[in-house]
Amino acid sequence: MIETGGELGGRRLAPGERFHFACLPGLACFNTCCRDKRLPLLPYDFLRLRRCLELPAAQVLAQHAELEADPVSGWPTLRIKLTDEGVCPFVTPQGCSVYPHRPTCCRVYPLARAVRPGPGGGPPQEVFLRQETPGCLGWDQPQELDAAAWVRQQGLAPYQAANNYCLRLFMHPARQGQVSLDDRQTHAFISALYNLEAFRPLAASPGFGERFGFEPERVELALAEEQELLKLGVDWLAGVLLGG
Ligand code: SF4
Ligand code: SF4
């Protein structure tokens, strides 16, 4: 799974390799990069954005997201809907208006992270690649750090943890190659991973846990905590779409 938009390119960073980068409001390139990009919204990105905007999920889906099929996997994916001028709707002259809740792709830049399930159910395996965009002056700044420090500085830990959890669905061993979902499956996918307000009544319905093999305590936790509800949605989808 690749957390950034577009093709995965750039030179792979060696473990611990250091690089110079800082993104600062005073740079001449400030804000110029928040346009003409495919900006993926992974499920946890969407949850954070929705909380920031304080809008119902259905409204954020309708106003700020575009649905497409991932060209590699065929899974439905969401991206931020740009303005007619190709600009991210959240950029302002002062910078990103959703900065504390900006999505993974914006946080991880100027790197890209590709991650896959670890062998034998072990920890996921990840690699970072440099994404050198023409005109980005961040590479010329004195701050020197490695990928781990960048992840810490950008507050990526909860995003990466949630994205890693999705691997059990997105890179499920039962799903090989590009297989499109039908309309009913796509609706279930969007509900369980994005429109949690629509998924919650299903999870709360009598017999849900028994029918789909979830312990009552897990369902209860999911109904109390939205991030747990998202995890439940991932596992529920893996079951109904791929057999578990
Ligand atoms: S330094 Fe790079 S990432 Fe930061 S505003 Fe400039 S172009 Fe964008
Ligand atoms: S979400 Fe924020 S950081 Fe990301 S492209 Fe939009 S304005 Fe820029």
GROMACS .gro file of C-alpha atoms and ligand atoms in nm:
model
  260
    1MET     CA    1   0.000   0.000   0.000
    2ILE     CA    2   0.129   0.345  -0.091
    3GLU     CA    3   0.018   0.632   0.130
    4THR     CA    4   0.077   0.904  -0.125
    5GLY     CA    5  -0.093   0.983  -0.454
    6GLY     CA    6   0.030   0.898  -0.801
    7GLU     CA    7   0.305   0.660  -0.896
    8LEU     CA    8   0.558   0.560  -0.636
    9GLY     CA    9   0.884   0.711  -0.751
   10GLY     CA   10   1.198   0.858  -0.607
   11ARG     CA   11   1.507   0.711  -0.454
   12ARG     CA   12   1.460   0.471  -0.168
   13LEU     CA   13   1.608   0.589   0.161
   14ALA     CA   14   1.851   0.353   0.328
   15PRO     CA   15   1.766   0.273   0.693
   16GLY     CA   16   1.869   0.570   0.905
   17GLU     CA   17   1.970   0.777   0.600
   18ARG     CA   18   1.959   1.146   0.675
   19PHE     CA   19   1.834   1.425   0.451
   20HIS     CA   20   1.783   1.801   0.469
   21PHE     CA   21   1.425   1.925   0.468
   22ALA     CA   22   1.197   2.181   0.629
   23CYS     CA   23   0.869   2.331   0.510
   24LEU     CA   24   0.837   2.688   0.634
   25PRO     CA   25   0.579   2.964   0.576
   26GLY     CA   26   0.850   3.211   0.475
   27LEU     CA   27   0.966   3.010   0.173
   28ALA     CA   28   0.887   3.145  -0.174
   29CYS     CA   29   0.725   2.810  -0.261
   30PHE     CA   30   0.488   2.821   0.039
   31ASN     CA   31   0.142   2.691  -0.055
   32THR     CA   32   0.238   2.629  -0.417
   33CYS     CA   33   0.238   2.253  -0.363
   34CYS     CA   34  -0.126   2.229  -0.243
   35ARG     CA   35  -0.259   2.207  -0.597
   36ASP     CA   36  -0.260   1.986  -0.907
   37LYS     CA   37  -0.209   1.674  -0.698
   38ARG     CA   38  -0.392   1.355  -0.628
   39LEU     CA   39  -0.446   1.375  -0.252
   40PRO     CA   40  -0.565   1.036  -0.120
   41LEU     CA   41  -0.795   1.019   0.178
   42LEU     CA   42  -0.730   0.694   0.360
   43PRO     CA   43  -0.998   0.593   0.613
   44TYR     CA   44  -0.822   0.747   0.913
   45ASP     CA   45  -0.742   1.060   0.712
   46PHE     CA   46  -1.112   1.097   0.644
   47LEU     CA   47  -1.203   1.043   1.010
   48ARG     CA   48  -0.962   1.316   1.118
   49LEU     CA   49  -1.074   1.555   0.845
   50ARG     CA   50  -1.439   1.503   0.932
   51ARG     CA   51  -1.369   1.572   1.299
   52CYS     CA   52  -1.181   1.888   1.203
   53LEU     CA   53  -1.458   2.013   0.978
   54GLU     CA   54  -1.725   1.916   1.234
   55LEU     CA   55  -1.952   1.798   0.955
   56PRO     CA   56  -2.145   1.476   0.903
   57ALA     CA   57  -1.953   1.213   0.710
   58ALA     CA   58  -2.207   1.213   0.427
   59GLN     CA   59  -2.157   1.588   0.381
   60VAL     CA   60  -1.778   1.561   0.376
   61LEU     CA   61  -1.806   1.276   0.127
   62ALA     CA   62  -2.033   1.482  -0.097
   63GLN     CA   63  -1.845   1.812  -0.071
   64HIS     CA   64  -1.480   1.724  -0.035
   65ALA     CA   65  -1.417   1.372  -0.166
   66GLU     CA   66  -1.404   1.203  -0.503
   67LEU     CA   67  -1.436   0.830  -0.546
   68GLU     CA   68  -1.216   0.636  -0.784
   69ALA     CA   69  -1.088   0.284  -0.829
   70ASP     CA   70  -0.726   0.224  -0.736
   71PRO     CA   71  -0.553   0.148  -1.068
   72VAL     CA   72  -0.347  -0.131  -0.914
   73SER     CA   73  -0.584  -0.303  -0.672
   74GLY     CA   74  -0.927  -0.201  -0.799
   75TRP     CA   75  -1.029  -0.109  -0.443
   76PRO     CA   76  -1.244   0.204  -0.418
   77THR     CA   77  -1.034   0.496  -0.298
   78LEU     CA   78  -1.114   0.852  -0.206
   79ARG     CA   79  -0.920   1.164  -0.282
   80ILE     CA   80  -0.970   1.528  -0.190
   81LYS     CA   81  -1.189   1.703  -0.447
   82LEU     CA   82  -0.984   1.993  -0.582
   83THR     CA   83  -1.141   2.320  -0.694
   84ASP     CA   84  -1.202   2.386  -1.063
   85GLU     CA   85  -0.862   2.559  -1.061
   86GLY     CA   86  -0.699   2.240  -0.930
   87VAL     CA   87  -0.636   2.376  -0.580
   88CYS     CA   88  -0.692   2.193  -0.252
   89PRO     CA   89  -1.005   2.347  -0.094
   90PHE     CA   90  -0.831   2.367   0.244
   91VAL     CA   91  -0.541   2.591   0.147
   92THR     CA   92  -0.553   2.956   0.258
   93PRO     CA   93  -0.301   3.239   0.222
   94GLN     CA   94  -0.187   3.154   0.574
   95GLY     CA   95  -0.138   2.787   0.492
   96CYS     CA   96  -0.337   2.471   0.546
   97SER     CA   97  -0.665   2.540   0.727
   98VAL     CA   98  -0.687   2.178   0.847
   99TYR     CA   99  -0.319   2.152   0.938
  100PRO     CA  100  -0.360   1.960   1.269
  101HIS     CA  101  -0.576   1.708   1.080
  102ARG     CA  102  -0.405   1.712   0.737
  103PRO     CA  103  -0.401   1.371   0.570
  104THR     CA  104  -0.119   1.121   0.556
  105CYS     CA  105  -0.006   1.222   0.209
  106CYS     CA  106   0.052   1.582   0.319
  107ARG     CA  107   0.226   1.481   0.641
  108VAL     CA  108   0.463   1.229   0.493
  109TYR     CA  109   0.575   1.454   0.204
  110PRO     CA  110   0.862   1.495   0.099
  111LEU     CA  111   0.876   1.122   0.154
  112ALA     CA  112   0.645   0.848   0.036
  113ARG     CA  113   0.586   0.539   0.246
  114ALA     CA  114   0.511   0.202   0.092
  115VAL     CA  115   0.404  -0.066   0.337
  116ARG     CA  116   0.302  -0.430   0.315
  117PRO     CA  117   0.205  -0.698   0.566
  118GLY     CA  118   0.498  -0.857   0.746
  119PRO     CA  119   0.577  -1.222   0.681
  120GLY     CA  120   0.399  -1.468   0.909
  121GLY     CA  121   0.180  -1.200   1.059
  122GLY     CA  122   0.483  -1.006   1.185
  123PRO     CA  123   0.514  -0.627   1.188
  124PRO     CA  124   0.446  -0.455   0.854
  125GLN     CA  125   0.743  -0.390   0.630
  126GLU     CA  126   0.788  -0.033   0.513
  127VAL     CA  127   1.017   0.165   0.288
  128PHE     CA  128   1.048   0.542   0.244
  129LEU     CA  129   1.131   0.712  -0.083
  130ARG     CA  130   1.231   1.069  -0.157
  131GLN     CA  131   0.967   1.267  -0.351
  132GLU     CA  132   1.156   1.554  -0.507
  133THR     CA  133   0.906   1.795  -0.661
  134PRO     CA  134   1.041   2.074  -0.886
  135GLY     CA  135   1.028   2.411  -0.711
  136CYS     CA  136   1.015   2.272  -0.357
  137LEU     CA  137   1.270   2.470  -0.158
  138GLY     CA  138   1.233   2.251   0.149
  139TRP     CA  139   1.527   2.036   0.039
  140ASP     CA  140   1.760   2.335   0.065
  141GLN     CA  141   1.688   2.400   0.433
  142PRO     CA  142   1.943   2.326   0.705
  143GLN     CA  143   1.727   2.095   0.917
  144GLU     CA  144   1.874   1.744   0.889
  145LEU     CA  145   1.684   1.435   0.994
  146ASP     CA  146   1.601   1.078   0.900
  147ALA     CA  147   1.267   0.919   0.814
  148ALA     CA  148   1.193   0.818   1.174
  149ALA     CA  149   1.250   1.175   1.295
  150TRP     CA  150   1.031   1.309   1.015
  151VAL     CA  151   0.753   1.067   1.113
  152ARG     CA  152   0.775   1.191   1.473
  153GLN     CA  153   0.790   1.557   1.373
  154GLN     CA  154   0.486   1.526   1.148
  155GLY     CA  155   0.272   1.338   1.402
  156LEU     CA  156   0.236   1.042   1.168
  157ALA     CA  157   0.224   0.764   1.429
  158PRO     CA  158  -0.158   0.738   1.465
  159TYR     CA  159  -0.199   0.769   1.089
  160GLN     CA  160   0.052   0.495   1.016
  161ALA     CA  161  -0.096   0.269   1.284
  162ALA     CA  162  -0.443   0.307   1.132
  163ASN     CA  163  -0.312   0.264   0.777
  164ASN     CA  164  -0.121  -0.046   0.883
  165TYR     CA  165  -0.441  -0.191   1.027
  166CYS     CA  166  -0.608  -0.151   0.687
  167LEU     CA  167  -0.344  -0.376   0.529
  168ARG     CA  168  -0.538  -0.682   0.644
  169LEU     CA  169  -0.811  -0.570   0.403
  170PHE     CA  170  -0.627  -0.377   0.131
  171MET     CA  171  -0.355  -0.642   0.090
  172HIS     CA  172  -0.561  -0.946   0.187
  173PRO     CA  173  -0.403  -1.265   0.052
  174ALA     CA  174  -0.739  -1.369  -0.097
  175ARG     CA  175  -0.741  -1.063  -0.319
  176GLN     CA  176  -0.494  -1.077  -0.605
  177GLY     CA  177  -0.478  -0.833  -0.894
  178GLN     CA  178  -0.736  -0.576  -0.993
  179VAL     CA  179  -1.089  -0.682  -0.902
  180SER     CA  180  -1.358  -0.414  -0.903
  181LEU     CA  181  -1.633  -0.416  -0.644
  182ASP     CA  182  -1.996  -0.405  -0.753
  183ASP     CA  183  -2.220  -0.118  -0.642
  184ARG     CA  184  -2.346  -0.297  -0.332
  185GLN     CA  185  -1.994  -0.390  -0.221
  186THR     CA  186  -1.870  -0.037  -0.290
  187HIS     CA  187  -2.151   0.102  -0.074
  188ALA     CA  188  -2.053  -0.133   0.209
  189PHE     CA  189  -1.686  -0.034   0.165
  190ILE     CA  190  -1.758   0.338   0.188
  191SER     CA  191  -1.994   0.294   0.484
  192ALA     CA  192  -1.761   0.076   0.691
  193LEU     CA  193  -1.443   0.274   0.625
  194TYR     CA  194  -1.563   0.631   0.578
  195ASN     CA  195  -1.928   0.689   0.665
  196LEU     CA  196  -1.907   0.549   1.016
  197GLU     CA  197  -2.235   0.719   1.103
  198ALA     CA  198  -2.396   0.480   0.853
  199PHE     CA  199  -2.199   0.176   0.970
  200ARG     CA  200  -2.267   0.231   1.341
  201PRO     CA  201  -2.638   0.127   1.331
  202LEU     CA  202  -2.540  -0.198   1.159
  203ALA     CA  203  -2.272  -0.269   1.421
  204ALA     CA  204  -2.525  -0.186   1.696
  205SER     CA  205  -2.800  -0.404   1.549
  206PRO     CA  206  -2.903  -0.716   1.743
  207GLY     CA  207  -2.704  -1.024   1.649
  208PHE     CA  208  -2.429  -0.834   1.458
  209GLY     CA  209  -2.146  -0.979   1.666
  210GLU     CA  210  -2.280  -1.335   1.655
  211ARG     CA  211  -2.350  -1.320   1.286
  212PHE     CA  212  -2.008  -1.188   1.186
  213GLY     CA  213  -1.795  -1.350   1.456
  214PHE     CA  214  -1.711  -1.055   1.683
  215GLU     CA  215  -1.702  -1.081   2.062
  216PRO     CA  216  -1.962  -0.864   2.241
  217GLU     CA  217  -1.682  -0.670   2.417
  218ARG     CA  218  -1.526  -0.580   2.081
  219VAL     CA  219  -1.855  -0.453   1.943
  220GLU     CA  220  -1.918  -0.257   2.262
  221LEU     CA  221  -1.574  -0.096   2.241
  222ALA     CA  222  -1.630  -0.010   1.876
  223LEU     CA  223  -1.959   0.158   1.953
  224ALA     CA  224  -1.788   0.367   2.221
  225GLU     CA  225  -1.478   0.470   2.026
  226GLU     CA  226  -1.477   0.574   1.663
  227GLN     CA  227  -1.127   0.449   1.583
  228GLU     CA  228  -1.227   0.106   1.713
  229LEU     CA  229  -1.539   0.127   1.498
  230LEU     CA  230  -1.314   0.185   1.198
  231LYS     CA  231  -1.108  -0.122   1.286
  232LEU     CA  232  -1.428  -0.321   1.320
  233GLY     CA  233  -1.528  -0.195   0.977
  234VAL     CA  234  -1.197  -0.317   0.832
  235ASP     CA  235  -1.245  -0.664   0.979
  236TRP     CA  236  -1.613  -0.677   0.889
  237LEU     CA  237  -1.530  -0.594   0.527
  238ALA     CA  238  -1.252  -0.852   0.517
  239GLY     CA  239  -1.512  -1.105   0.628
  240VAL     CA  240  -1.799  -1.013   0.399
  241LEU     CA  241  -1.586  -0.939   0.092
  242LEU     CA  242  -1.303  -1.189   0.128
  243GLY     CA  243  -1.416  -1.452   0.374
  244GLY     CA  244  -1.224  -1.331   0.678
  245SF4     S1  245   0.884   2.358   0.102
  245SF4    FE1  246   0.797   2.210  -0.042
  245SF4     S2  247   0.633   2.117   0.077
  245SF4    FE2  248   0.682   2.312   0.178
  245SF4     S3  249   0.547   2.468   0.086
  245SF4    FE3  250   0.737   2.467  -0.032
  245SF4     S4  251   0.688   2.328  -0.203
  245SF4    FE4  252   0.540   2.285  -0.043
  246SF4     S1  253  -0.487   1.927   0.313
  246SF4    FE1  254  -0.365   2.107   0.372
  246SF4     S2  255  -0.150   2.045   0.340
  246SF4    FE2  256  -0.281   1.901   0.227
  246SF4     S3  257  -0.294   1.981   0.020
  246SF4    FE3  258  -0.472   2.060   0.133
  246SF4     S4  259  -0.406   2.259   0.214
  246SF4    FE4  260  -0.221   2.148   0.150
   0.00000   0.00000   0.00000
